[in-house]
Amino acid sequence: MRHLLDTRTLDRESALRILDVAEDMSDTQSREIKKLPTLRGKAIVNLFFEDSTRTRISFEAAAKRLSADVINFAAKGSSVSKGESLKDTAQTLQAMGADAVVIRHSASGAPRTLATSSWISAGVVNAGDGTHEHPTQALLDAFTIRKRRYGAESRGRDLSGMRVVIVGDVLHSRVARSNVWLLTTLGAEVTLVAPPTLVPQNVSQWPVRVLFDLDEALADGPDAVMLLRIQLERMNAAYFPSEREYSRCWGLDTRRAQTLPHDSIVMHPGPMNRGLEISAETADSSRSTVLEQVTNGVSVRMAVLYLLLAGERNEQRGGVK
């Protein structure tokens, strides 16, 4: 695997390979000594131009458990805040001998620009770019759904026949986009539910069903309901009348959660706005996988870094090669 830039170009075989390697990584994390020597001597840079505690710590934990050396680079307070370009930063990392760069950037397409340029020879992992994609989040979500459904029998299985409802701010959500492409590649049926103002204009080109009524979507008895965070920091206009109105129409409260089949799961990429997208009782219920997603995220990111760095890299370019 040369780079991981998105899930749209990720084929079924490659996706299942990552998920199955993540199963192996997950098994090692139940041992007393969790650290593996696999990437000893490799240097991994977390290059974050945008704030993110969960994703950065997850990638850092994954790299350290594989015995890699980790360099955390935050744009705030760095030379970037003084006007240094992405190219200059990349060339500095190249000079330092970085083997892989995990990049989060507010500009959609920044990871692909880095990966397809001649600025750096390191493998590139997209940790979220603008409103484009967040591939490792989608992979950990798929891993969590598969694990909850099949348990110890999950290796090699896809998500054929499973129904997933994604609710909320689809317009601004890179998590939604990555999940749409990955879940459908793995055979799941995806339904998007959102206020009309938070549905992308090109959604008709996506392999999904779009509804505006959450109760209608839940009546079908989905296997998983994924709540998206209302990203107030990305909004510069009023997309719905009020937070109370949003919660009433599109929030997963206790009443709605009780209508789900007993084995349906409730997911959230975090951080949660309790009382807005999801009620506190539902977030803390046994059907909630929020903490499992955090745990599984480390295993999935270990798998990605392992596949990126442990084998001999080829020179192909693209989403995942």
Coordinates of C-alpha atoms in Angstrom, one line a residue:
M1 CA 0.0 0.0 0.0
R2 CA 1.5 3.3 -1.1
H3 CA -0.9 5.8 0.3
L4 CA -4.4 5.9 1.9
L5 CA -6.1 9.1 0.6
D6 CA -9.8 8.2 0.4
T7 CA -12.3 5.3 0.4
R8 CA -13.9 6.2 -2.9
T9 CA -11.0 4.5 -4.8
L10 CA -10.6 1.7 -2.3
D11 CA -11.7 -1.6 -3.8
R12 CA -13.4 -4.4 -1.8
E13 CA -10.3 -6.6 -1.6
S14 CA -8.1 -3.8 -0.3
A15 CA -10.7 -2.8 2.3
L16 CA -11.2 -6.3 3.6
R17 CA -7.4 -6.7 3.7
I18 CA -7.1 -3.6 6.0
L19 CA -10.0 -4.8 8.2
D20 CA -8.5 -8.3 8.5
V21 CA -5.1 -7.0 9.4
A22 CA -6.8 -4.8 12.0
E23 CA -8.3 -7.9 13.5
D24 CA -4.8 -9.3 14.0
M25 CA -3.7 -6.0 15.5
S26 CA -6.7 -6.0 17.8
D27 CA -5.8 -9.5 19.1
T28 CA -2.4 -8.2 20.1
Q29 CA -3.9 -5.4 22.2
S30 CA -5.4 -7.9 24.6
R31 CA -1.9 -9.1 25.6
E32 CA -0.1 -7.9 28.7
I33 CA 2.6 -6.4 26.5
K34 CA 0.9 -4.5 23.7
K35 CA 3.9 -3.2 21.8
L36 CA 5.1 -4.9 18.6
P37 CA 8.6 -4.4 17.1
T38 CA 7.2 -4.3 13.5
L39 CA 8.0 -0.7 12.6
R40 CA 11.1 -0.2 14.7
G41 CA 13.4 2.4 13.1
K42 CA 10.5 4.0 11.0
A43 CA 9.7 7.7 11.5
I44 CA 6.0 8.7 11.3
V45 CA 5.0 12.4 11.3
N46 CA 1.6 13.5 12.4
L47 CA 1.1 16.7 10.4
F48 CA -2.0 18.4 11.7
F49 CA -3.0 21.8 10.2
E50 CA -6.3 21.5 12.0
D51 CA -7.2 20.8 15.6
S52 CA -8.0 17.2 16.4
T53 CA -7.2 15.5 19.7
R54 CA -8.9 12.1 19.1
T55 CA -7.5 11.4 15.7
R56 CA -4.0 12.6 16.5
I57 CA -3.7 10.6 19.7
S58 CA -5.2 7.5 18.0
F59 CA -2.5 7.6 15.2
E60 CA 0.2 8.3 17.8
A61 CA -0.9 5.4 19.9
A62 CA -1.0 3.1 16.8
A63 CA 2.5 4.2 15.7
K64 CA 4.0 3.8 19.1
R65 CA 2.5 0.3 19.6
L66 CA 4.2 -0.7 16.4
S67 CA 7.5 0.7 17.9
A68 CA 7.8 3.6 15.3
D69 CA 9.3 6.9 16.2
V70 CA 6.6 9.6 16.2
I71 CA 6.9 13.3 15.5
N72 CA 3.9 15.5 16.2
F73 CA 3.7 18.6 14.1
A74 CA 0.9 21.1 14.9
A75 CA 0.5 24.1 12.6
K76 CA -0.5 26.5 15.4
G77 CA 2.7 28.1 16.8
S78 CA 4.8 26.6 14.1
S79 CA 6.5 28.0 11.0
V80 CA 3.2 27.4 9.1
S81 CA 1.6 30.2 11.2
K82 CA 4.4 32.4 9.9
G83 CA 3.5 31.7 6.3
E84 CA 5.4 28.6 5.4
S85 CA 3.7 26.6 2.5
L86 CA 2.7 23.0 2.5
K87 CA 5.6 22.4 0.0
D88 CA 8.2 23.9 2.3
T89 CA 6.9 21.9 5.3
A90 CA 6.9 18.7 3.2
Q91 CA 10.5 19.2 2.0
T92 CA 11.5 19.8 5.6
L93 CA 10.0 16.5 6.6
Q94 CA 11.7 14.8 3.7
A95 CA 15.0 16.2 4.9
M96 CA 14.3 14.7 8.3
G97 CA 13.8 11.3 6.8
A98 CA 10.0 10.8 7.4
D99 CA 8.8 7.4 6.3
A100 CA 5.1 8.2 6.6
V101 CA 3.1 11.4 7.0
V102 CA -0.4 11.4 8.6
I103 CA -1.9 14.7 7.5
R104 CA -5.1 16.5 8.5
H105 CA -5.8 19.7 6.6
S106 CA -8.7 22.2 6.3
A107 CA -8.3 22.2 2.5
S108 CA -10.0 19.4 0.6
G109 CA -7.4 17.6 -1.6
A110 CA -4.3 18.6 0.5
P111 CA -3.3 15.0 1.2
R112 CA -3.5 14.1 -2.5
T113 CA -1.5 17.1 -3.4
L114 CA 1.2 16.0 -1.0
A115 CA 1.1 12.3 -2.2
T116 CA 1.3 13.1 -5.9
S117 CA 3.9 15.8 -5.7
S118 CA 7.6 15.3 -5.9
W119 CA 8.1 17.1 -2.6
I120 CA 8.2 13.9 -0.4
S121 CA 8.8 10.2 -0.9
A122 CA 7.0 9.1 2.3
G123 CA 3.7 7.3 2.3
V124 CA 0.7 9.6 3.0
V125 CA -2.3 8.9 5.1
N126 CA -5.3 11.2 5.0
A127 CA -6.5 12.0 8.5
G128 CA -9.3 14.2 7.3
D129 CA -9.2 16.9 4.6
G130 CA -11.8 19.7 4.5
T131 CA -15.2 18.4 3.6
H132 CA -13.7 15.7 1.4
E133 CA -12.9 12.4 3.2
H134 CA -11.7 10.8 6.4
P135 CA -10.8 7.2 5.4
T136 CA -9.6 5.7 8.6
Q137 CA -12.7 6.8 10.4
A138 CA -14.8 5.0 7.9
L139 CA -12.6 1.9 8.2
L140 CA -12.9 1.8 12.0
D141 CA -16.7 2.3 11.6
A142 CA -16.9 -0.7 9.2
F143 CA -14.7 -2.7 11.6
T144 CA -17.0 -1.9 14.5
I145 CA -20.2 -2.8 12.6
R146 CA -18.6 -6.1 11.4
K147 CA -17.3 -7.0 14.8
R148 CA -20.6 -6.3 16.5
R149 CA -22.5 -8.5 14.0
Y150 CA -20.1 -11.4 13.6
G151 CA -17.8 -11.3 16.7
A152 CA -15.0 -13.8 16.5
E153 CA -16.2 -15.0 13.0
S154 CA -15.7 -11.5 11.4
R155 CA -12.5 -12.2 9.5
G156 CA -13.0 -12.1 5.7
R157 CA -16.6 -11.0 5.9
D158 CA -18.1 -7.9 4.2
L159 CA -21.3 -6.1 5.2
S160 CA -23.6 -7.5 2.5
G161 CA -27.3 -7.1 3.4
M162 CA -26.7 -4.7 6.3
R163 CA -28.6 -1.4 6.5
V164 CA -26.9 1.7 7.8
V165 CA -28.6 5.0 8.5
I166 CA -26.3 8.1 8.6
V167 CA -28.0 11.1 10.3
G168 CA -27.1 14.8 10.5
D169 CA -24.8 17.3 8.8
V170 CA -23.9 15.4 5.7
L171 CA -23.1 18.6 3.8
H172 CA -20.0 19.4 5.9
S173 CA -19.1 15.8 6.9
R174 CA -16.0 14.0 5.5
V175 CA -17.0 11.1 7.8
A176 CA -20.3 10.7 5.9
R177 CA -18.6 10.8 2.5
S178 CA -16.0 8.2 3.4
N179 CA -18.6 5.9 5.0
V180 CA -20.9 6.1 2.0
W181 CA -18.2 4.9 -0.4
L182 CA -16.7 2.3 1.9
L183 CA -20.0 0.8 3.3
T184 CA -21.5 0.5 -0.2
T185 CA -18.2 -1.1 -1.5
L186 CA -18.6 -3.7 1.3
G187 CA -22.2 -4.4 0.3
A188 CA -24.2 -2.4 2.9
E189 CA -27.3 -0.3 2.0
V190 CA -26.9 3.3 3.1
T191 CA -29.6 5.8 3.9
L192 CA -28.8 9.4 4.6
V193 CA -31.2 11.5 6.8
A194 CA -30.7 15.2 7.1
P195 CA -32.5 18.6 6.9
P196 CA -32.8 19.6 3.3
T197 CA -30.3 22.4 3.9
L198 CA -27.6 19.9 5.0
V199 CA -27.8 17.6 2.0
P200 CA -25.0 18.1 -0.7
Q201 CA -26.2 19.2 -4.1
N202 CA -24.5 16.2 -5.9
V203 CA -26.0 13.6 -3.6
S204 CA -28.0 12.2 -6.5
Q205 CA -24.7 10.8 -7.8
W206 CA -24.1 8.9 -4.6
P207 CA -25.2 5.2 -4.2
V208 CA -27.6 6.1 -1.3
R209 CA -31.2 6.7 -0.4
V210 CA -31.9 10.1 0.9
L211 CA -34.7 10.8 3.4
F212 CA -35.6 13.9 5.4
D213 CA -37.7 12.1 8.1
L214 CA -35.7 10.2 10.7
D215 CA -38.7 8.2 12.0
E216 CA -39.3 7.0 8.5
A217 CA -35.7 5.8 8.2
L218 CA -35.8 4.1 11.6
A219 CA -39.0 2.3 10.8
D220 CA -37.1 0.0 8.4
G221 CA -35.1 -1.4 11.4
P222 CA -31.5 -0.5 10.4
D223 CA -28.6 -2.6 11.7
A224 CA -26.7 0.6 12.6
V225 CA -27.5 4.3 13.1
M226 CA -24.6 6.6 12.7
L227 CA -25.1 10.1 14.2
L228 CA -22.9 12.9 12.7
R229 CA -21.7 15.8 14.9
I230 CA -23.3 19.2 14.1
Q231 CA -20.2 21.0 13.2
L232 CA -20.9 24.5 14.4
E233 CA -17.3 25.6 13.7
R234 CA -17.8 24.9 10.0
M235 CA -21.1 26.7 9.6
N236 CA -21.4 30.3 8.5
A237 CA -25.2 30.3 8.0
A238 CA -28.3 29.2 9.7
Y239 CA -29.0 25.7 8.3
F240 CA -31.9 24.9 10.7
P241 CA -34.1 27.1 12.9
S242 CA -32.6 26.2 16.3
E243 CA -30.7 23.5 18.1
R244 CA -34.0 22.5 19.9
E245 CA -35.7 22.1 16.5
Y246 CA -32.8 20.0 15.2
S247 CA -32.9 17.7 18.3
R248 CA -36.7 17.3 18.0
C249 CA -36.6 16.4 14.3
W250 CA -33.3 14.6 13.7
G251 CA -31.9 13.8 17.2
L252 CA -31.8 10.2 18.4
D253 CA -33.5 10.5 21.7
T254 CA -34.5 7.7 24.0
R255 CA -37.9 7.2 22.5
R256 CA -36.5 6.8 19.0
A257 CA -33.8 4.4 20.2
Q258 CA -36.3 2.2 21.8
T259 CA -38.0 1.6 18.4
L260 CA -34.8 0.0 17.0
P261 CA -34.4 -3.7 16.8
H262 CA -32.7 -5.2 19.9
D263 CA -29.4 -5.8 18.0
S264 CA -29.2 -2.4 16.2
I265 CA -26.2 -0.4 17.2
V266 CA -25.8 3.4 17.6
M267 CA -22.5 5.0 16.4
H268 CA -21.0 8.5 16.6
P269 CA -17.5 9.6 15.4
G270 CA -17.2 12.0 18.4
P271 CA -17.0 14.3 20.0
M272 CA -20.7 14.1 20.8
N273 CA -23.1 17.0 21.4
R274 CA -25.2 15.3 24.0
G275 CA -28.8 16.4 23.9
L276 CA -28.4 17.6 20.3
E277 CA -27.6 14.7 18.0
I278 CA -28.0 12.0 20.6
S279 CA -29.5 11.8 24.1
A280 CA -27.2 11.1 27.0
E281 CA -29.1 7.9 27.9
T282 CA -28.8 6.6 24.3
A283 CA -25.1 7.5 24.2
D284 CA -24.4 5.5 27.4
S285 CA -26.6 2.5 26.5
S286 CA -25.5 -1.0 25.7
R287 CA -26.2 -0.5 22.0
S288 CA -23.8 2.5 21.8
T289 CA -20.4 1.7 20.2
V290 CA -18.8 5.1 20.8
L291 CA -16.0 3.8 23.1
E292 CA -15.6 0.6 20.9
Q293 CA -15.0 2.9 17.9
V294 CA -12.2 4.6 19.8
T295 CA -10.6 1.3 20.7
N296 CA -11.0 -0.1 17.2
G297 CA -9.6 3.1 15.7
V298 CA -6.2 2.3 17.2
S299 CA -6.2 -1.2 15.7
V300 CA -7.3 0.0 12.3
R301 CA -4.7 2.7 12.2
M302 CA -2.0 0.2 13.3
A303 CA -3.1 -1.9 10.3
V304 CA -2.9 1.0 7.9
L305 CA 0.6 2.0 9.1
Y306 CA 1.7 -1.6 9.0
L307 CA 0.5 -2.1 5.4
L308 CA 2.1 1.3 4.4
L309 CA 5.5 0.6 5.9
A310 CA 6.1 -3.0 6.7
G311 CA 6.3 -4.3 3.2
E312 CA 8.3 -3.2 0.2
R313 CA 6.6 -0.2 -1.4
N314 CA 5.8 -0.1 -5.0
E315 CA 5.8 3.1 -7.0
Q316 CA 2.1 3.2 -8.0
R317 CA 0.1 6.2 -7.1
G318 CA -3.6 6.6 -6.2
G319 CA -6.1 6.2 -3.4
V320 CA -4.6 2.9 -2.2
K321 CA -2.2 0.9 -4.2

